[in-house]
Short mmCIF file of C-alpha atoms in Angstrom, two decimals:
data_model
loop_
_atom_site.label_atom_id
_atom_site.label_comp_id
_atom_site.label_asym_id
_atom_site.label_seq_id
_atom_site.Cartn_x
_atom_site.Cartn_y
_atom_site.Cartn_z
CA MET E 14 58.18 12.30 30.60
CA PHE E 15 55.58 12.95 27.86
CA ARG E 16 52.30 14.72 28.44
CA THR E 17 49.24 12.82 26.85
CA THR E 18 46.29 14.74 25.65
CA SER E 19 42.84 13.51 24.85
CA VAL E 20 42.29 13.77 21.17
CA LYS E 21 38.97 13.32 19.74
CA PRO E 22 38.98 10.78 16.78
CA PRO E 23 38.12 12.53 13.23
CA TYR E 24 34.86 11.99 11.88
CA GLY E 25 33.44 10.63 15.23
CA LYS E 26 30.07 12.22 14.54
CA LEU E 27 30.16 10.86 11.11
CA TYR E 28 31.01 7.46 12.59
CA GLU E 29 28.31 7.63 15.28
CA SER E 30 25.61 8.33 12.68
CA LEU E 31 26.72 5.86 10.35
CA THR E 32 26.44 3.31 13.32
CA GLN E 33 22.83 4.42 14.50
CA THR E 34 21.48 4.31 10.76
CA ALA E 35 23.01 0.92 10.06
CA LEU E 36 21.16 -0.47 13.05
CA ALA E 37 17.90 1.24 12.47
CA ILE E 38 17.97 0.03 8.70
CA GLY E 39 18.86 -3.59 9.79
CA ARG E 40 15.70 -3.57 12.20
CA LEU E 41 13.26 -2.42 9.63
CA ASP E 42 14.64 -4.85 6.91
CA GLN E 43 13.95 -7.87 9.89
CA ARG E 44 10.64 -6.34 10.72
CA LEU E 45 9.47 -6.16 6.89
CA HIS E 46 10.69 -9.78 6.27
CA HIS E 47 7.41 -12.08 5.53
CA HIS E 48 5.21 -9.25 6.59
CA PRO E 49 1.68 -9.85 5.57
CA LEU E 50 1.03 -6.37 4.83
CA LEU E 51 4.39 -5.54 2.56
CA PRO E 52 2.69 -4.50 -0.69
CA ALA E 53 0.30 -1.83 1.30
CA ILE E 54 3.55 -0.67 3.31
CA LEU E 55 5.69 -0.26 0.20
CA PHE E 56 2.69 1.47 -1.57
CA ARG E 57 2.28 3.89 1.18
CA GLU E 58 6.19 4.67 1.70
CA GLN E 59 6.38 5.22 -2.16
CA LEU E 60 3.71 8.04 -1.84
CA GLU E 61 5.08 9.38 1.36
CA ALA E 62 8.84 9.64 -0.26
CA ALA E 63 7.29 11.37 -3.49
CA ARG E 64 5.61 13.84 -1.17
CA ALA E 65 8.83 14.48 0.87
CA CYS E 66 10.93 14.85 -2.43
CA ALA E 67 8.42 17.42 -3.92
CA ALA E 68 7.98 19.60 -0.62
CA VAL E 69 11.86 19.95 -0.51
CA ASP E 70 11.55 21.61 -3.75
CA GLY E 71 8.50 23.84 -2.55
CA HIS E 72 5.70 21.79 -3.71
CA LEU E 73 3.31 20.80 -0.99
CA ILE E 74 0.85 18.16 -1.39
CA ASP E 75 -1.36 15.74 0.64
CA PRO E 76 -0.11 12.08 -0.26
CA TRP E 77 -3.57 10.78 -0.69
CA ARG E 78 -4.13 13.49 -3.51
CA LEU E 79 -1.37 11.63 -5.21
CA ALA E 80 -3.06 8.10 -4.28
CA ALA E 81 -6.22 9.49 -5.78
CA GLU E 82 -4.40 10.28 -9.07
CA LEU E 83 -2.65 7.09 -9.24
CA GLU E 84 -5.62 5.13 -8.82
CA GLY E 85 -7.45 6.89 -11.63
CA LEU E 86 -9.89 8.87 -9.15
CA ARG E 87 -10.75 12.71 -9.64
CA SER E 88 -9.73 14.52 -6.71
CA VAL E 89 -11.53 17.75 -5.30
CA SER E 90 -10.23 20.87 -6.81
CA LEU E 91 -8.28 23.17 -4.21
CA GLY E 92 -8.37 26.67 -3.92
CA CYS E 93 -10.51 29.57 -4.56
CA ASP E 94 -9.15 31.14 -7.60
CA MET E 95 -7.14 30.22 -10.80
CA TYR E 96 -3.77 30.77 -8.81
CA GLU E 97 -4.37 28.62 -5.93
CA ARG E 98 -5.70 25.89 -8.27
CA GLY E 99 -2.68 26.13 -10.33
CA THR E 100 -0.33 25.86 -7.50
CA SER E 101 -2.08 22.74 -6.23
CA VAL E 102 -1.84 21.29 -9.78
CA ASN E 103 1.90 22.20 -10.24
CA ALA E 104 2.45 20.46 -6.70
CA LEU E 105 0.54 17.16 -7.74
CA HIS E 106 2.74 17.25 -11.16
CA ALA E 107 6.05 17.68 -9.22
CA ALA E 108 4.93 14.74 -6.80
CA PHE E 109 3.66 12.63 -9.65
CA GLU E 110 7.04 13.20 -11.45
CA GLN E 111 8.92 12.33 -8.16
CA TYR E 112 6.88 9.05 -7.93
CA GLN E 113 7.62 8.24 -11.58
CA TRP E 114 11.37 8.53 -10.74
CA LEU E 115 11.14 6.40 -7.65
CA VAL E 116 8.72 3.41 -9.01
CA ARG E 117 8.14 3.67 -12.73
CA PRO E 118 10.85 5.51 -14.37
CA THR E 119 10.75 6.01 -18.08
CA ASP E 120 13.59 4.86 -20.41
CA THR E 121 15.22 8.50 -20.40
CA GLN E 122 15.03 8.40 -16.84
CA ARG E 123 16.52 4.82 -16.50
CA ASN E 124 19.58 5.60 -18.41
CA ALA E 125 19.94 8.71 -15.88
CA ILE E 126 19.56 6.28 -12.90
CA GLU E 127 22.16 3.96 -14.29
CA GLU E 128 24.80 6.73 -14.48
CA ALA E 129 23.90 7.48 -10.82
CA SER E 130 23.97 3.78 -9.92
CA GLY E 131 27.73 3.86 -11.05
CA TRP E 132 28.76 6.65 -9.01
CA LEU E 133 27.14 4.79 -6.11
CA THR E 134 29.21 1.76 -6.73
CA LYS E 135 32.35 3.23 -7.18
CA TYR E 136 32.11 5.06 -3.98
CA SER E 137 31.02 2.10 -1.91
CA VAL E 138 34.13 0.00 -2.98
CA ASN E 139 36.21 1.63 -0.28
CA SER E 140 33.58 3.10 2.08
CA GLY E 141 30.82 0.47 2.20
CA PRO E 142 27.25 0.96 0.95
CA LEU E 143 25.86 3.63 3.40
CA LEU E 144 29.09 5.92 4.03
CA GLY E 145 29.81 5.45 0.04
CA SER E 146 26.41 6.32 -1.02
CA ALA E 147 26.50 9.58 1.29
CA ARG E 148 29.74 10.38 -0.49
CA ALA E 149 28.53 9.43 -4.11
CA PHE E 150 25.26 11.71 -3.57
CA HIS E 151 27.48 14.70 -2.34
CA ALA E 152 29.88 14.26 -5.10
CA TRP E 153 26.79 13.84 -7.69
CA ILE E 154 25.40 16.95 -6.48
CA GLU E 155 28.85 18.79 -6.89
CA ALA E 156 29.32 17.79 -10.38
CA GLY E 157 25.85 19.63 -11.18
CA HIS E 158 23.50 16.38 -11.45
CA ALA E 159 20.01 16.41 -10.34
CA ARG E 160 19.05 14.72 -7.38
CA ALA E 161 16.07 12.65 -8.66
CA PRO E 162 18.22 10.09 -10.62
CA MET E 163 20.48 9.47 -7.28
CA ARG E 164 17.33 9.10 -5.15
CA ALA E 165 16.03 6.32 -7.56
CA ALA E 166 19.26 4.89 -7.75
CA LEU E 167 19.46 4.51 -4.30
CA ILE E 168 16.70 2.21 -3.96
CA ARG E 169 18.28 -0.12 -6.12
CA HIS E 170 21.45 0.23 -4.49
CA TRP E 171 20.10 -0.64 -0.95
CA ARG E 172 18.99 -3.94 -2.65
CA VAL E 173 22.03 -4.80 -4.43
CA THR E 174 24.43 -4.44 -1.45
CA ASN E 175 21.81 -6.31 1.02
CA VAL E 176 21.19 -3.10 2.93
CA LEU E 177 17.56 -3.74 2.17
CA HIS E 178 15.82 -6.99 0.67
CA PHE E 179 12.80 -4.71 -0.45
CA PRO E 180 12.30 -1.86 -2.51
CA LEU E 181 11.54 0.59 0.13
CA PRO E 182 12.16 4.30 -0.79
CA LEU E 183 14.98 5.32 1.89
CA VAL E 184 16.27 8.49 -0.05
CA GLY E 185 17.23 11.47 2.85
CA ALA E 186 14.83 13.54 1.14
CA ARG E 187 15.30 16.13 4.17
CA SER E 188 18.96 16.41 3.48
CA PHE E 189 18.31 18.82 0.87
CA VAL E 190 16.30 21.28 2.81
CA PRO E 191 17.70 24.98 2.40
CA GLU E 192 18.93 25.18 6.13
CA ALA E 193 21.23 22.07 5.30
CA PRO E 194 24.85 22.14 5.74
CA TRP E 195 26.64 21.36 2.35
CA SER E 196 30.44 20.89 3.91
CA PRO E 197 31.17 17.25 3.23
CA THR E 198 31.91 16.94 7.04
CA ALA E 199 28.61 18.27 8.08
CA TRP E 200 26.46 16.90 5.23
CA LEU E 201 27.57 13.43 5.42
CA PRO E 202 26.29 12.67 9.06
CA PHE E 203 23.20 14.80 8.34
CA PHE E 204 22.31 12.68 5.24
CA LEU E 205 22.55 9.68 7.55
CA ASN E 206 20.65 11.02 10.32
CA CYS E 207 17.89 11.87 7.78
CA LEU E 208 17.89 8.21 6.71
CA ASN E 209 17.58 7.29 10.51
CA GLU E 210 14.62 9.66 10.73
CA GLU E 211 12.98 8.31 7.69
CA VAL E 212 13.12 4.81 8.92
CA ALA E 213 11.77 5.85 12.45
CA ALA E 214 8.73 7.45 10.43
CA VAL E 215 8.25 4.30 8.25
CA GLU E 216 8.24 2.26 11.66
CA ASP E 217 5.40 4.34 13.15
CA ARG E 218 3.37 4.37 9.82
CA ILE E 219 3.65 0.48 9.88
CA ARG E 220 2.60 0.49 13.51
CA THR E 221 -0.40 2.66 12.80
CA LEU E 222 -1.32 0.27 9.62
CA GLU E 223 -1.02 -2.98 11.75
CA GLN E 224 -3.02 -1.57 14.74
CA SER E 225 -5.87 -0.91 11.78
CA TRP E 226 -5.70 -4.18 10.60
CA ARG E 227 -5.81 -6.05 13.78
CA GLN E 228 -8.66 -4.28 14.94
CA ALA E 229 -10.44 -4.82 11.81
CA ARG E 230 -9.79 -8.49 12.15
CA LEU E 231 -10.76 -8.74 15.78
CA LYS E 232 -14.17 -6.55 15.31
CA SER E 233 -15.19 -8.64 12.08
CA GLY E 234 -16.84 -10.83 14.78
CA GLY E 235 -16.99 -14.51 15.23
CA GLN E 236 -17.68 -16.40 12.00
CA ARG E 237 -18.04 -20.01 11.08
CA ARG E 238 -15.33 -21.97 10.10
CA THR E 239 -15.83 -21.55 6.18
CA SER E 240 -15.94 -17.81 6.77
CA ARG E 241 -13.58 -15.66 4.49
CA ALA E 242 -13.98 -12.56 6.73
CA ASP E 243 -10.16 -12.76 7.74
CA LYS E 244 -9.05 -13.12 4.51
CA VAL E 245 -11.11 -10.25 3.19
CA ILE E 246 -9.56 -7.99 5.70
CA ASP E 247 -6.30 -8.94 4.87
CA LEU E 248 -6.69 -8.31 1.23
CA LEU E 249 -8.05 -4.92 2.09
CA ALA E 250 -5.17 -4.25 4.43
CA ALA E 251 -2.60 -5.19 1.86
CA TYR E 252 -3.74 -3.04 -1.26
CA PRO E 253 -4.59 0.44 -1.09
CA VAL E 254 -7.94 0.39 -2.50
CA VAL E 255 -9.85 -2.95 -3.47
CA SER E 256 -12.91 -3.40 -5.79
CA ALA E 257 -15.74 -6.17 -5.13
CA THR E 258 -14.65 -7.77 -8.59
CA ARG E 259 -10.87 -7.88 -7.43
CA LEU E 260 -11.69 -9.49 -4.06
CA SER E 261 -13.85 -11.98 -5.77
CA ALA E 262 -11.26 -13.07 -8.19
CA GLU E 263 -8.56 -13.06 -5.63
CA LEU E 264 -10.37 -15.10 -3.02
CA GLY E 265 -12.18 -17.19 -5.22
CA LEU E 266 -15.71 -15.71 -4.11
CA SER E 267 -18.84 -14.86 -5.66
CA LEU E 268 -19.49 -11.46 -6.72
CA LYS E 269 -22.61 -11.37 -4.51
CA ALA E 270 -20.93 -12.60 -1.60
CA ALA E 271 -17.99 -10.27 -1.78
CA TYR E 272 -20.76 -7.83 -1.69
CA ILE E 273 -22.11 -9.06 1.27
CA TYR E 274 -18.82 -9.17 3.17
CA LEU E 275 -18.24 -5.40 1.98
CA GLU E 276 -21.70 -3.94 2.96
CA ARG E 277 -21.38 -5.74 6.43
CA PHE E 278 -17.73 -4.23 7.02
CA LEU E 279 -19.09 -0.72 5.80
CA GLU E 280 -22.04 -0.97 8.66
CA MET E 281 -19.65 -1.76 11.27
CA GLY E 282 -17.28 0.80 10.29
CA LEU E 283 -14.14 -1.22 9.72
CA ILE E 284 -13.94 -0.08 6.05
CA VAL E 285 -14.77 3.04 4.01
CA GLU E 286 -15.94 3.39 0.42
CA VAL E 287 -13.83 6.09 -1.26
CA THR E 288 -15.55 6.36 -4.46
CA HIS E 289 -18.95 8.17 -3.56
CA ARG E 290 -20.60 5.83 -6.36
CA ALA E 291 -23.31 3.11 -6.61
CA ALA E 292 -21.34 1.37 -9.07
CA ARG E 293 -17.50 0.51 -9.70
CA ARG E 294 -16.88 1.18 -6.05
CA LEU E 295 -13.75 1.03 -4.36
CA PHE E 296 -13.26 0.08 -0.74
CA ALA E 297 -10.25 0.52 1.92
CA LEU E 298 -9.33 0.08 5.57
CA LYS E 299 -10.69 2.94 8.10
CA ASP E 300 -7.30 4.41 8.01
CA LEU E 301 -7.63 5.57 4.16
CA GLU E 302 -10.46 7.61 5.31
CA PRO E 303 -8.56 10.70 4.23
CA LEU E 304 -8.58 9.32 0.56
CA ARG E 305 -12.44 9.35 0.54
CA GLU E 306 -11.99 13.32 1.54
CA ILE E 307 -10.01 13.89 -1.47
CA VAL E 308 -12.05 12.13 -4.05
CA ARG E 309 -14.64 14.11 -5.91
CA PRO E 310 -18.01 12.81 -5.74
CA PRO E 311 -19.40 12.09 -9.55
CA LYS E 312 -21.66 14.84 -10.69
CA ARG E 313 -25.31 13.82 -10.31
CA PRO E 314 -28.54 15.85 -11.76
CA GLN E 315 -30.14 18.07 -9.17
CA PRO E 316 -33.70 17.39 -8.54
CA GLY E 317 -35.98 19.50 -10.70
CA ARG E 318 -33.30 20.99 -12.84
CA LYS E 319 -33.66 20.58 -16.47
CA ARG E 320 -31.14 19.78 -19.26
CA GLY E 321 -28.73 22.08 -20.68
CA ARG E 322 -26.47 24.94 -19.25
CA PRO E 323 -28.11 26.67 -16.43
CA GLY E 324 -29.41 30.10 -17.16
CA LYS E 325 -27.58 33.31 -16.01
CA LYS E 326 -30.02 33.86 -13.04
CA GLU E 327 -29.45 30.44 -11.62
CA SER E 328 -25.38 30.44 -12.05
CA GLN E 329 -25.40 33.86 -10.15
CA GLU E 330 -27.48 32.35 -7.42
CA THR E 331 -25.14 29.24 -6.99
CA CYS E 332 -21.80 31.38 -7.21
CA PRO E 333 -20.34 33.42 -4.21
CA PRO E 334 -21.18 37.16 -4.58
CA GLU E 335 -18.02 39.25 -5.68
CA GLU E 336 -16.54 41.31 -2.88
CA ASN E 337 -16.82 44.88 -3.54
CA VAL E 338 -13.14 46.24 -3.65
CA ASP E 339 -12.19 49.65 -4.45
CA ILE E 340 -8.94 49.62 -6.23
CA ARG E 341 -8.40 53.36 -6.82
CA PRO E 342 -5.24 54.62 -5.44
CA VAL E 343 -5.73 56.29 -2.34
CA GLU E 344 -2.70 58.80 -3.33
CA PRO E 345 -2.03 60.03 -6.79
CA ALA E 346 0.65 58.18 -8.47
CA PRO E 347 4.17 59.79 -8.18
CA THR E 348 5.86 61.19 -11.46
CA PHE E 349 9.50 60.83 -12.07
CA ALA E 350 11.65 63.42 -14.06
CA PRO E 351 12.77 62.11 -17.50
CA ILE E 352 16.00 60.24 -17.67
CA ASN E 353 19.14 62.04 -19.40
CA TYR E 354 20.71 59.71 -21.71
CA GLU E 355 23.67 62.05 -22.78
CA GLU E 356 26.15 60.75 -20.36
CA LEU E 357 25.58 56.92 -21.38
CA GLU E 358 25.61 57.90 -25.20
CA ARG E 359 29.10 59.65 -24.72
CA ALA E 360 30.31 56.56 -22.62
CA ILE E 361 29.41 54.37 -25.69
CA ASP E 362 30.87 56.21 -28.07
CA HIS E 363 34.24 56.52 -26.17
CA ALA E 364 34.18 52.72 -25.79
CA GLU E 365 33.73 52.39 -29.71
CA ARG E 366 36.60 54.59 -30.47
CA VAL E 367 38.66 52.57 -27.96
CA ILE E 368 37.66 49.20 -29.50
CA ARG E 369 38.33 50.63 -32.90
CA ARG E 370 41.79 51.92 -32.09
CA HIS E 371 42.90 48.64 -30.62
CA ARG E 372 41.35 46.34 -33.35
CA PRO E 373 44.14 44.43 -35.18
CA ASP E 374 43.78 45.38 -38.91
#
């Protein structure tokens, strides 16, 4: 009589992660189908994906700072010295480069993305689009390639294989944190779990945007039958920032009527003006208020100040006083004995004699 033992199926954890991730992505894709705020959702998720990819490489940046850069708005400088400001500039550059890979690649980047897409297609033939993508990504990194081309290729691969019907940047950025495992049996489910976490985070951000949009429509008040207030709110929700000129062109309103709507919604606190300007103003929904804090106000002349560079006395008054720091060493600097190179020279001479002795004629 044979004794049977319960054996845990191989890759059980992998297939569990695969199932959960596939179901989560399917629900998200269904939710985005015919969503009225799809352009705004994609824009915000592209910012978040670029931020997450840059953060894995050690470059921390606020996604709204990247949004201001993409919209051509000058942002407030960070840091109190050149080192901190240089760090923030480097982080912005890294995030912008990741955004370029994911959304607007150059010709050179497209060639690298095409190569990565070939790897995805090859591995997905036998393993399916999700598991095959995970295995292709692992093999791609093992071969010494960069992560950015494969991340951009994933966005295209999800659409080609009908995993997603929209260019949503699900790239599993957190799967490359320093503490992540790297053996295939551990990393493959970890990558799929990271995709699942990204889907959950996307759903939370969509829920927040939908709530802001519904509240704005609800608080816009009772309007006449011919009112365009709901359409104005819809357009403000669908795009990151909107000008009165664009609002007028999209909805067929006069420029004066567009400004009347915007000024009314500003007074009601439903929207914010993000540019701090009296002309060429840009508006957004209330939940984009962090973008207003990032944007630098335009330079305006100070009342009573004459033209030209400020005098030395005036500039010193506006600058914070320098700290009086004593940089003298507390103790005398230590002295060291001179290094004796005789032993090293004798070793070099011996090595040269051995080389000459064994050198073929």
